[in-house]
XYZ file of C-alpha atoms in Angstrom:
700
model
C -0.268 0.017 -0.327
C 2.469 2.563 0.583
C 4.672 1.280 -2.361
C 5.008 4.131 -5.636
C 2.111 4.963 -7.606
C 0.947 2.274 -9.845
C -1.652 4.405 -11.863
C -1.156 7.670 -13.795
C -4.347 8.800 -11.844
C -2.208 7.909 -8.488
C 0.520 10.459 -9.919
C -1.416 13.240 -10.874
C -2.736 13.082 -7.178
C 0.079 13.102 -5.866
C 2.179 15.100 -7.283
C -0.059 18.245 -8.936
C 3.533 20.592 -9.975
C 3.402 17.770 -13.075
C 0.125 18.318 -14.313
C 0.528 22.218 -13.782
C 3.539 21.907 -16.369
C 2.295 19.340 -18.816
C -0.736 21.752 -19.235
C 1.675 25.257 -19.426
C 3.668 22.589 -21.982
C -0.156 21.866 -23.540
C -0.025 25.808 -23.808
C 2.873 26.381 -25.153
C 3.567 23.439 -28.265
C -1.195 24.104 -29.267
C -0.252 20.342 -28.640
C -2.177 18.247 -25.707
C -0.537 16.279 -23.743
C -0.571 13.140 -23.154
C -2.145 12.535 -19.821
C -5.068 15.324 -21.298
C -5.929 12.968 -23.741
C -5.789 9.934 -21.527
C -8.024 11.870 -19.313
C -10.737 12.432 -22.264
C -10.632 8.686 -23.045
C -11.118 7.571 -19.603
C -13.681 9.557 -19.838
C -15.377 9.292 -22.726
C -14.717 5.104 -22.171
C -16.781 5.794 -19.090
C -19.844 7.198 -20.557
C -19.561 4.776 -23.556
C -19.587 2.114 -20.831
C -22.288 3.647 -18.821
C -24.117 3.162 -21.909
C -23.617 -0.592 -22.667
C -24.671 -1.559 -19.287
C -28.209 0.170 -20.242
C -28.187 -1.090 -23.234
C -27.591 -4.468 -21.132
C -30.132 -4.248 -18.503
C -32.862 -3.434 -21.574
C -31.673 -6.524 -23.419
C -31.968 -8.313 -20.452
C -35.465 -6.691 -19.593
C -37.035 -7.670 -22.952
C -35.658 -11.050 -22.978
C -36.249 -11.361 -19.489
C -40.294 -10.504 -20.549
C -39.952 -13.163 -23.426
C -38.373 -15.756 -21.260
C -40.999 -15.371 -18.266
C -43.745 -15.040 -21.120
C -42.148 -18.468 -22.620
C -42.723 -20.135 -19.286
C -46.335 -19.192 -18.842
C -47.983 -20.251 -21.330
C -45.829 -22.787 -21.688
C -47.027 -26.610 -22.017
C -45.321 -27.302 -18.942
C -47.126 -24.762 -16.760
C -50.715 -26.443 -18.605
C -49.162 -29.423 -16.727
C -48.695 -27.786 -13.826
C -51.952 -25.417 -13.666
C -54.501 -28.248 -15.286
C -52.640 -31.450 -13.691
C -55.149 -34.457 -15.164
C -53.012 -34.218 -17.897
C -49.811 -35.803 -16.724
C -51.593 -38.462 -15.217
C -54.302 -39.160 -17.978
C -52.519 -40.015 -21.207
C -50.684 -42.941 -18.282
C -53.537 -44.589 -17.051
C -54.712 -48.310 -17.983
C -57.391 -50.551 -17.090
C -55.196 -52.122 -13.638
C -55.849 -47.812 -12.315
C -59.504 -48.662 -12.612
C -60.316 -51.084 -10.746
C -58.288 -49.550 -8.230
C -60.206 -46.186 -8.535
C -63.672 -47.627 -9.173
C -63.374 -49.429 -5.888
C -62.401 -46.624 -4.433
C -64.586 -43.772 -5.720
C -67.474 -46.804 -4.541
C -66.500 -47.008 -1.074
C -65.630 -43.628 -0.284
C -68.985 -42.577 -2.112
C -70.726 -44.904 0.594
C -68.920 -42.927 3.358
C -69.872 -39.968 2.378
C -73.604 -40.166 1.958
C -74.291 -40.490 5.233
C -71.706 -37.526 6.332
C -73.137 -35.428 4.131
C -76.376 -35.685 5.797
C -75.109 -35.391 8.802
C -72.788 -32.854 8.297
C -75.396 -30.557 7.109
C -76.837 -30.904 11.011
C -73.862 -29.333 12.115
C -73.814 -26.884 9.282
C -77.950 -26.123 10.477
C -78.729 -26.619 6.878
C -81.428 -29.186 5.428
C -79.692 -32.299 4.713
C -80.188 -32.502 1.466
C -77.227 -29.326 1.636
C -74.915 -31.932 2.780
C -75.279 -33.897 -0.578
C -75.305 -30.743 -2.781
C -71.835 -30.011 -1.454
C -70.712 -33.774 -1.762
C -71.014 -33.935 -5.452
C -69.425 -30.583 -8.029
C -66.091 -30.544 -5.576
C -64.968 -34.483 -6.728
C -65.095 -33.586 -10.437
C -62.996 -30.335 -9.826
C -60.633 -32.367 -7.519
C -60.672 -34.644 -10.887
C -58.910 -32.051 -13.268
C -56.812 -29.729 -11.393
C -55.651 -31.618 -7.534
C -52.355 -32.957 -7.398
C -52.916 -35.846 -4.926
C -53.975 -39.051 -5.115
C -55.361 -39.650 -2.019
C -57.513 -36.402 -1.614
C -61.442 -36.144 -0.921
C -63.005 -32.647 -1.391
C -66.085 -32.558 -0.121
C -68.869 -31.016 3.542
C -65.987 -31.697 6.984
C -67.195 -31.218 10.253
C -64.860 -28.027 11.193
C -66.352 -26.084 7.801
C -69.750 -27.423 8.882
C -69.287 -25.361 12.372
C -67.979 -23.148 10.648
C -70.972 -22.352 8.116
C -73.097 -22.014 11.461
C -71.389 -19.868 13.125
C -70.831 -16.733 9.481
C -73.773 -18.396 7.751
C -77.102 -17.925 10.267
C -78.706 -21.088 9.249
C -79.569 -19.754 5.248
C -79.159 -21.709 2.941
C -78.986 -19.571 0.404
C -75.925 -17.229 2.565
C -74.178 -20.583 3.221
C -74.322 -20.649 -0.884
C -72.498 -17.640 -0.746
C -69.708 -17.843 1.765
C -68.847 -20.638 -0.688
C -68.505 -18.124 -3.861
C -66.724 -15.637 -2.154
C -64.602 -18.068 -0.307
C -63.554 -19.735 -3.316
C -62.445 -16.725 -5.093
C -60.177 -15.790 -2.549
C -58.891 -19.181 -2.760
C -57.959 -18.787 -6.450
C -56.573 -14.880 -5.817
C -54.321 -16.816 -2.904
C -53.286 -19.430 -5.498
C -52.682 -17.244 -8.885
C -51.172 -14.817 -6.316
C -48.911 -17.759 -4.971
C -50.036 -17.445 -1.251
C -49.191 -20.418 0.069
C -46.126 -19.302 1.962
C -48.464 -17.631 4.059
C -50.085 -20.369 5.728
C -46.762 -21.215 6.889
C -46.825 -18.513 9.311
C -49.325 -21.065 10.699
C -47.883 -23.024 13.736
C -48.910 -26.609 14.610
C -49.767 -26.012 17.732
C -52.580 -23.479 16.635
C -54.101 -25.884 13.978
C -54.129 -29.254 16.624
C -55.580 -26.725 19.569
C -57.952 -25.413 17.414
C -58.606 -29.162 16.198
C -59.468 -30.592 19.269
C -61.694 -27.185 20.695
C -64.122 -27.660 17.004
C -63.901 -32.034 17.808
C -65.202 -31.028 21.687
C -67.740 -28.728 20.614
C -69.240 -30.911 17.879
C -69.165 -33.212 19.865
C -71.366 -31.586 22.057
C -73.584 -30.395 19.689
C -74.870 -33.805 19.028
C -75.290 -35.112 21.917
C -78.599 -32.923 22.471
C -79.403 -35.146 19.209
C -78.336 -37.794 20.406
C -80.325 -38.022 24.087
C -83.528 -36.621 21.412
C -83.271 -33.004 23.592
C -84.624 -30.300 22.339
C -83.999 -26.369 22.130
C -80.634 -27.159 22.718
C -79.238 -23.596 22.209
C -75.627 -23.423 19.691
C -73.039 -21.119 22.317
C -70.798 -23.822 23.709
C -70.752 -22.562 27.229
C -74.814 -22.703 27.402
C -74.957 -25.868 24.954
C -73.240 -27.721 27.376
C -75.053 -26.104 30.823
C -78.929 -26.733 29.488
C -77.863 -30.532 28.091
C -77.325 -31.188 31.688
C -80.239 -29.369 32.871
C -82.851 -31.144 30.590
C -80.772 -35.205 31.007
C -83.753 -36.221 32.873
C -85.943 -35.525 29.766
C -83.693 -37.319 27.246
C -86.156 -39.177 24.860
C -84.469 -43.629 26.232
C -85.410 -44.811 22.252
C -83.211 -42.668 20.889
C -80.747 -43.044 23.040
C -80.289 -46.396 23.278
C -79.859 -46.238 19.291
C -77.525 -43.724 19.397
C -75.389 -45.909 22.227
C -76.536 -49.205 20.110
C -74.782 -47.288 16.368
C -71.626 -46.253 18.766
C -70.639 -49.550 19.882
C -71.228 -50.940 16.760
C -69.150 -48.267 14.155
C -66.379 -48.552 17.147
C -66.364 -52.566 16.762
C -66.120 -52.422 12.967
C -63.439 -49.795 12.982
C -61.296 -52.218 15.044
C -62.623 -55.353 12.744
C -59.537 -54.124 10.918
C -56.795 -54.767 13.245
C -57.311 -58.806 14.081
C -55.171 -60.884 13.190
C -55.596 -63.703 11.335
C -54.543 -66.971 12.962
C -52.339 -69.723 10.520
C -50.519 -69.109 6.884
C -53.044 -70.674 4.568
C -54.427 -68.509 2.106
C -57.429 -70.419 1.367
C -60.587 -68.727 -0.394
C -63.012 -68.905 2.625
C -60.139 -67.297 4.663
C -59.624 -64.823 2.021
C -62.792 -63.705 1.654
C -63.353 -63.554 4.861
C -60.695 -60.099 5.187
C -62.407 -58.926 2.167
C -65.815 -59.160 3.887
C -64.529 -57.447 7.508
C -62.419 -55.026 5.235
C -65.784 -54.025 3.640
C -67.690 -53.592 7.000
C -65.101 -52.511 8.337
C -65.008 -49.112 5.906
C -67.954 -49.105 5.016
C -69.496 -48.927 8.935
C -70.998 -45.625 8.733
C -73.645 -46.556 5.587
C -73.617 -49.973 7.483
C -75.108 -48.571 10.867
C -77.282 -45.592 8.803
C -78.346 -48.518 6.563
C -79.206 -50.770 9.366
C -81.036 -48.342 11.920
C -83.261 -46.738 9.530
C -84.441 -49.740 7.837
C -85.335 -50.684 11.438
C -87.000 -46.907 11.980
C -89.018 -48.007 8.964
C -90.014 -51.586 9.702
C -91.269 -50.123 12.847
C -92.826 -47.183 11.837
C -94.462 -49.514 9.095
C -96.192 -51.009 11.914
C -97.655 -47.496 13.355
C -94.358 -47.861 16.205
C -92.348 -44.002 15.766
C -89.906 -44.658 18.845
C -87.003 -42.388 17.122
C -86.123 -38.712 15.956
C -86.056 -38.687 12.101
C -84.419 -37.154 9.548
C -87.707 -36.444 7.398
C -88.862 -35.107 4.530
C -85.335 -34.279 2.352
C -86.070 -32.168 -1.119
C -85.620 -34.909 -3.833
C -83.691 -34.376 -7.036
C -80.523 -32.720 -8.302
C -80.183 -28.776 -7.517
C -80.454 -26.888 -10.470
C -77.428 -24.904 -11.898
C -77.523 -21.045 -10.903
C -75.131 -18.107 -9.747
C -75.139 -17.711 -5.825
C -77.600 -14.966 -5.037
C -76.623 -11.556 -3.690
C -79.925 -10.402 -2.399
C -81.779 -13.123 -0.722
C -85.604 -12.997 0.931
C -85.053 -14.211 4.422
C -88.730 -14.670 4.150
C -91.899 -13.209 2.885
C -91.508 -9.569 4.296
C -87.723 -9.558 4.903
C -84.616 -8.951 2.294
C -81.093 -9.035 2.906
C -79.235 -7.320 0.473
C -75.160 -7.529 -0.301
C -74.469 -5.872 1.574
C -76.447 -7.087 4.373
C -75.288 -10.156 3.073
C -71.012 -9.433 4.390
C -72.206 -7.966 7.141
C -73.582 -11.515 8.200
C -71.027 -13.621 7.282
C -68.104 -10.238 8.956
C -64.418 -12.215 9.427
C -65.748 -15.219 7.948
C -64.626 -14.471 4.418
C -61.262 -14.504 5.973
C -61.726 -17.114 8.768
C -63.595 -19.684 6.810
C -60.800 -20.132 3.758
C -57.685 -20.572 5.410
C -58.934 -23.177 7.696
C -60.194 -24.869 3.988
C -56.839 -24.086 2.935
C -55.271 -25.150 5.641
C -56.863 -27.831 6.159
C -56.317 -29.769 2.488
C -53.151 -28.772 1.617
C -51.960 -29.978 5.800
C -53.955 -33.082 4.882
C -52.346 -34.147 1.353
C -49.214 -32.988 2.636
C -49.758 -35.946 5.305
C -51.099 -38.720 2.528
C -48.015 -37.372 0.029
C -45.270 -38.383 2.119
C -47.044 -41.341 3.665
C -47.313 -42.287 -0.380
C -44.254 -41.716 -1.823
C -46.137 -38.202 -3.693
C -45.652 -34.049 -2.748
C -48.292 -31.830 -4.431
C -48.797 -28.299 -5.803
C -49.595 -25.958 -2.343
C -50.782 -23.348 -4.452
C -52.511 -25.815 -6.475
C -54.226 -26.774 -4.085
C -55.514 -23.522 -3.743
C -56.983 -23.029 -6.915
C -58.719 -26.524 -6.173
C -60.366 -25.597 -4.055
C -61.736 -22.352 -4.630
C -62.767 -23.633 -8.304
C -64.554 -26.491 -5.877
C -66.196 -23.965 -3.223
C -67.598 -21.660 -6.849
C -68.707 -24.480 -8.707
C -69.672 -25.645 -6.223
C -71.501 -22.798 -5.145
C -73.226 -22.947 -8.500
C -75.668 -26.513 -7.017
C -76.139 -24.730 -3.640
C -73.242 -26.069 -1.907
C -71.950 -24.440 1.934
C -67.436 -23.888 1.424
C -65.655 -28.130 1.611
C -62.269 -28.574 2.904
C -60.634 -31.826 2.218
C -61.444 -34.335 4.856
C -59.546 -36.322 6.669
C -61.413 -40.032 7.521
C -62.476 -40.143 3.842
C -59.149 -39.566 2.192
C -58.012 -41.920 4.408
C -60.560 -45.038 3.461
C -59.412 -43.908 -0.021
C -55.668 -44.406 0.277
C -57.180 -47.686 2.274
C -59.101 -48.698 -0.995
C -56.179 -49.067 -3.346
C -56.783 -45.737 -4.908
C -54.300 -45.192 -8.014
C -55.233 -42.085 -9.570
C -58.259 -38.535 -8.549
C -59.962 -39.986 -10.771
C -62.173 -42.629 -8.334
C -63.475 -38.999 -6.963
C -65.691 -38.961 -10.590
C -67.628 -42.669 -9.129
C -68.248 -40.757 -5.609
C -69.093 -37.997 -6.889
C -72.118 -40.002 -9.801
C -72.659 -42.197 -6.052
C -74.107 -38.447 -4.831
C -75.202 -37.383 -7.536
C -77.657 -40.445 -7.992
C -78.882 -40.673 -4.160
C -79.757 -37.467 -4.889
C -81.685 -38.579 -8.179
C -83.057 -42.057 -6.654
C -82.531 -42.410 -2.818
C -83.153 -39.515 -0.797
C -87.140 -40.444 -0.458
C -85.779 -42.862 2.276
C -83.034 -40.506 3.839
C -86.499 -39.437 5.709
C -86.156 -42.544 8.118
C -83.415 -42.381 9.123
C -83.092 -41.131 12.305
C -81.203 -38.850 14.384
C -79.697 -40.557 17.269
C -77.514 -43.084 14.301
C -76.754 -39.537 12.054
C -75.121 -37.777 15.409
C -73.421 -41.174 16.635
C -72.146 -41.040 12.992
C -70.070 -37.556 13.712
C -69.365 -38.196 17.481
C -66.796 -41.610 15.952
C -65.654 -38.616 13.387
C -64.935 -36.606 15.283
C -63.517 -38.190 18.608
C -60.281 -39.204 16.615
C -59.650 -35.912 16.588
C -59.453 -34.874 19.908
C -55.840 -34.953 20.810
C -54.743 -33.720 24.207
C -50.906 -35.698 23.560
C -49.531 -32.581 22.053
C -49.815 -30.841 25.922
C -47.660 -34.081 26.751
C -44.868 -32.659 23.657
C -44.804 -29.063 23.946
C -44.643 -29.385 27.593
C -40.722 -31.703 27.381
C -39.707 -29.875 24.033
C -40.387 -26.089 24.738
C -42.966 -25.351 27.487
C -43.335 -21.269 25.597
C -45.326 -23.630 22.669
C -48.184 -23.959 25.254
C -48.861 -20.697 25.271
C -50.944 -20.244 21.739
C -51.969 -23.697 22.080
C -54.371 -22.824 25.667
C -54.747 -19.338 24.387
C -56.253 -20.873 20.394
C -58.142 -23.705 22.550
C -59.555 -21.373 24.912
C -61.050 -18.821 23.462
C -62.149 -21.240 20.507
C -64.065 -23.024 22.983
C -65.541 -19.378 24.911
C -65.617 -16.800 23.070
C -66.166 -18.180 19.120
C -63.935 -20.106 16.717
C -62.806 -16.705 15.125
C -61.581 -15.619 17.691
C -59.392 -18.241 18.618
C -57.348 -19.342 15.633
C -56.794 -15.070 15.704
C -55.553 -14.368 18.906
C -53.989 -18.695 18.315
C -51.976 -16.625 15.686
C -51.192 -13.698 17.494
C -49.941 -15.126 19.798
C -47.802 -17.297 17.307
C -46.013 -14.167 15.969
C -45.350 -12.748 18.774
C -43.595 -15.736 20.339
C -41.677 -15.474 17.013
C -41.286 -11.556 16.457
C -39.585 -11.440 20.657
C -36.588 -12.971 19.696
C -35.965 -9.917 17.752
C -37.312 -7.159 19.621
C -34.763 -7.976 22.609
C -32.135 -10.369 21.197
C -29.993 -12.030 23.462
C -27.312 -9.515 23.735
C -24.066 -11.447 24.960
C -20.635 -9.820 25.591
C -17.138 -11.012 25.868
C -15.465 -8.121 28.451
C -11.544 -7.586 27.134
C -9.655 -7.100 30.924
C -5.808 -7.370 30.406
C -6.280 -9.179 27.244
C -7.789 -12.172 28.252
C -11.300 -12.447 27.197
C -14.074 -13.736 29.092
C -18.265 -14.727 28.359
C -20.242 -13.753 30.825
C -23.179 -10.805 30.665
C -22.990 -7.770 29.383
C -21.448 -5.116 32.299
C -19.382 -2.572 32.780
C -15.758 -3.250 32.408
C -12.700 -0.476 32.161
C -11.372 -1.026 29.044
C -13.660 -3.295 25.678
C -16.973 -4.256 25.611
C -17.735 -6.551 22.691
C -21.245 -6.807 21.945
C -22.486 -9.691 19.786
C -26.403 -10.067 18.180
C -26.577 -13.339 17.950
C -29.436 -12.811 15.197
C -29.568 -10.055 12.720
C -30.262 -6.607 13.656
C -34.066 -5.656 12.349
C -36.268 -2.688 13.259
C -38.068 -3.983 16.798
C -35.328 -4.990 18.345
C -33.197 -1.424 17.729
C -34.111 0.015 20.118
C -33.186 -2.558 22.863
C -30.010 -2.934 21.125
C -29.569 1.358 21.896
C -30.260 1.449 25.183
C -28.624 -1.860 26.756
C -25.133 -0.836 24.671
C -25.238 3.033 25.544
C -26.174 2.400 29.564
C -23.437 -0.092 30.027
C -20.439 1.453 27.611
C -21.193 4.547 30.518
C -21.117 3.850 33.294
C -20.464 7.747 35.096
C -17.368 9.293 34.006
C -16.010 6.828 32.628
C -16.995 5.065 29.590
C -15.342 1.754 27.409
C -14.786 1.295 24.418
C -17.775 -0.568 22.020
C -17.288 -2.991 19.295
C -20.195 -4.814 18.149
C -19.471 -8.290 16.094
C -22.096 -8.590 13.468
C -21.312 -11.732 11.870
C -24.789 -12.639 11.981
C -26.059 -10.064 10.799
C -26.550 -10.293 7.242
C -29.282 -7.096 6.731
C -30.360 -4.520 8.292
C -33.960 -2.531 7.437
C -33.861 1.770 7.863
C -34.971 2.033 11.145
C -31.719 -0.031 11.946
C -29.461 2.077 10.279
C -31.087 4.851 12.052
C -31.164 3.076 15.164
C -27.361 2.496 14.788
C -26.550 6.367 13.613
C -27.932 7.526 15.958
C -26.257 5.082 18.526
C -23.092 6.065 17.541
C -23.988 10.316 17.024
C -24.179 9.383 20.987
C -21.099 7.844 21.866
C -18.889 9.815 19.824
C -20.279 13.009 21.812
C -19.464 10.851 25.264
C -16.148 9.909 24.042
C -16.785 6.344 24.033
C -14.669 4.678 19.954
C -17.584 2.884 18.127
C -16.176 0.133 15.783
C -17.944 -3.077 13.881
C -16.325 -5.986 13.108
C -17.284 -8.909 11.157
C -19.580 -6.764 8.520
C -21.244 -8.692 5.924
C -21.197 -6.893 2.348
C -24.802 -6.194 2.307
C -24.922 -4.169 5.616
C -21.585 -2.396 4.591
C -23.306 -1.253 1.605
C -26.067 -0.272 3.145
C -24.284 1.639 5.910
C -22.160 3.286 2.946
C -25.382 4.765 1.713
C -25.978 5.650 5.200
C -23.343 7.321 5.133
C -22.400 7.997 8.223
C -19.223 9.888 9.092
C -16.424 8.407 11.310
C -17.617 5.088 12.090
C -15.235 1.851 11.285
C -14.953 -1.303 10.481
C -13.028 -3.944 11.533
C -11.998 -6.890 9.009
C -12.578 -9.376 12.562
C -13.061 -8.376 16.006
C -9.301 -9.156 17.025
C -8.308 -6.540 14.735
C -10.676 -4.261 16.541
C -9.033 -5.217 19.987
C -5.472 -4.953 18.214
C -6.237 -1.848 17.264
C -7.781 -0.047 20.237
C -5.033 -2.171 21.542
C -2.229 0.313 19.750
C -4.479 3.547 20.384
C -4.531 5.022 16.893
C -8.825 4.653 16.727
C -10.009 8.575 19.111
C -14.239 8.774 18.673
C -12.820 12.293 16.614
C -11.179 10.384 13.544
C -13.994 11.524 10.403
C -13.128 8.943 8.292
C -15.040 6.220 7.516
C -12.802 3.079 6.718
C -12.069 -0.526 6.610
C -9.737 -1.795 9.293
C -7.091 -4.095 8.765
C -4.418 -6.315 10.649
C -1.633 -4.797 8.713
C -2.735 -1.806 8.038
C -5.280 -0.013 10.400
C -5.921 2.940 9.201
C -5.852 2.529 5.747
C -8.828 3.068 3.951
C -9.486 0.679 1.735
C -9.446 -3.237 2.409
C -7.344 -5.990 0.502
C -8.627 -8.446 2.997
C -12.417 -8.209 1.484
C -12.414 -10.152 -1.355
C -15.570 -10.104 -2.408
C -16.381 -12.634 -6.447
C -18.920 -11.472 -9.299
C -21.436 -14.022 -7.739
C -21.191 -12.262 -4.477
C -21.942 -8.740 -5.533
C -24.279 -9.178 -8.446
C -26.483 -9.102 -5.522
C -25.503 -5.559 -4.484
C -28.295 -2.472 -5.502
C -26.520 -0.598 -7.905
C -23.590 -2.962 -9.293
C -22.730 -4.453 -12.343
C -20.798 -7.568 -11.684
C -19.403 -6.759 -15.913
C -17.933 -3.109 -14.678
C -15.469 -4.973 -11.388
C -12.409 -5.377 -12.166
C -9.813 -8.457 -13.364
C -8.426 -9.081 -9.470
C -8.611 -10.932 -7.011
C -10.450 -8.969 -4.490
C -12.045 -5.201 -4.893
C -11.609 -2.554 -2.691
C -13.498 -0.939 -1.179
C -12.853 2.258 -0.090
C -14.102 5.337 2.384
C -17.210 4.208 3.758
């Protein structure tokens, strides 16, 4: 660095007399000096280089536009948006058998579940079937998981009851709006937002919903009437009205639950012997069919019993009653709803009644679908596209609203049945949807005989598996802090409403996520007589080295200022502050301003401040902030050595990089920057970097 000048510019800067002499020679001879010519050429070269860079940037933008256009309208993009184009050309007859069995099996499950879930949504039973077929057809075209089955679910039905207020047209409008929101999220690739909803919040919300659903079905199991939907009042009045229990409904519901539980456990039976006889194979298949189609078997059994008793003028059970038969007409949802003969709900009133459900329901629906799809994808060795699942759910809800459906999402129980039935492709949903349409067209008169207690038993046994308190034990063992969002979501969902529960749960999780940024765990190495010792941030007579463990952003700037200023200056004494920026890879505007203010405060108190191990992006930000006098050391040891040599004071005007070899230079030879790393820094052209092994960073 102290050798002879190597360029003409350095010679001129170090010897201005030579420049004036050359200019005098030029005036005397009437000719330009070689140095003047060189300067003009350099200026022309710089102008040409700038123009070339501008042209290159424009060309790159045009190339990027064409490239993005080709990618957007390519065959690959079309296949990604219509996944059926990927697997349909490879479809073979062997796939058809598995899909047919799986589709029919799930259809036998979804029909009784849909009738029951419509009761949870506080809608007529046929609306459960309306919601169960269109989504199947849509998912065949747009879905990326072969195991997922869309349709009515317990949680979505509960939320529909919460926000649709028992008005079928409002539930249909809710499905339409939720579908549009989900489509928008898929188009703009906003699936990453789901990553901010932690697993404890999802688990707690699902558990609270399952308990609420199960409690809401106890009144139908016992044949009780006039029980409100609010959890606390519902629980209290159910206990108060226990003497009014209808014995036959109670017994039938209990028998149905015992049958459902027994048939569910039948699959776990271990067969003795190793011989695979025909009789044994038939028995295994029969047991599997009974276990898988247990909901349909129980509903058929109870309906048959009810019909026989009713034929003999005996009516011991509360029945579902008449159901509107036929396939619903294909028409857009109503935005002006006629509530009764004398009242009409305008569009603004409709959205006012839905309220925050516009945001909650699509969010919960997508969480269910993506989580279930990923779970079965990991289990069966394939991957799903989260954004494409958003589109599939969105179009299923939008098109479903044209056939009077309420919001739907993926069902874990039916998806499990689909996987266990040997499904091969999403085409199995075609058979499920067709079976539901056949039931609507021909079987609705028979639904009259279905006892309410039987449907209540189906729902209770379906949601019992959703109740999961085991996570509390795991959270206690792994990270007790995560218990806060779990309990907040659980209790607020039960006692205040599910919309508040999930919002408070997400907010609590985000606060826990952001807290380390607002209160970073600042540590220090205190230098005493050239010996380093790791302790808490405590005052010392020599040097205090502040280490920031996880970056520096605006929530923690004020906290950092207070800690450093309080510990660096005590009474009349002060210490040199060295801040280790090893883990600081970016800073926002507030952080830069806060650092500038802290440096000014320390400078007034005659307290030097040195930044060590500054990363290149942060160095560029500090360069643009123009903090005069701030020093950046290549390492902590370099900064300590400089302080020990007494070569830095708080009055330094130059902002420089300090290296171990030369502590007072205006460039950093040890800061090596590759073309690739510099290409990520704003306003830097990799093409203009000189062909040298390092880039000399001058004054900030």
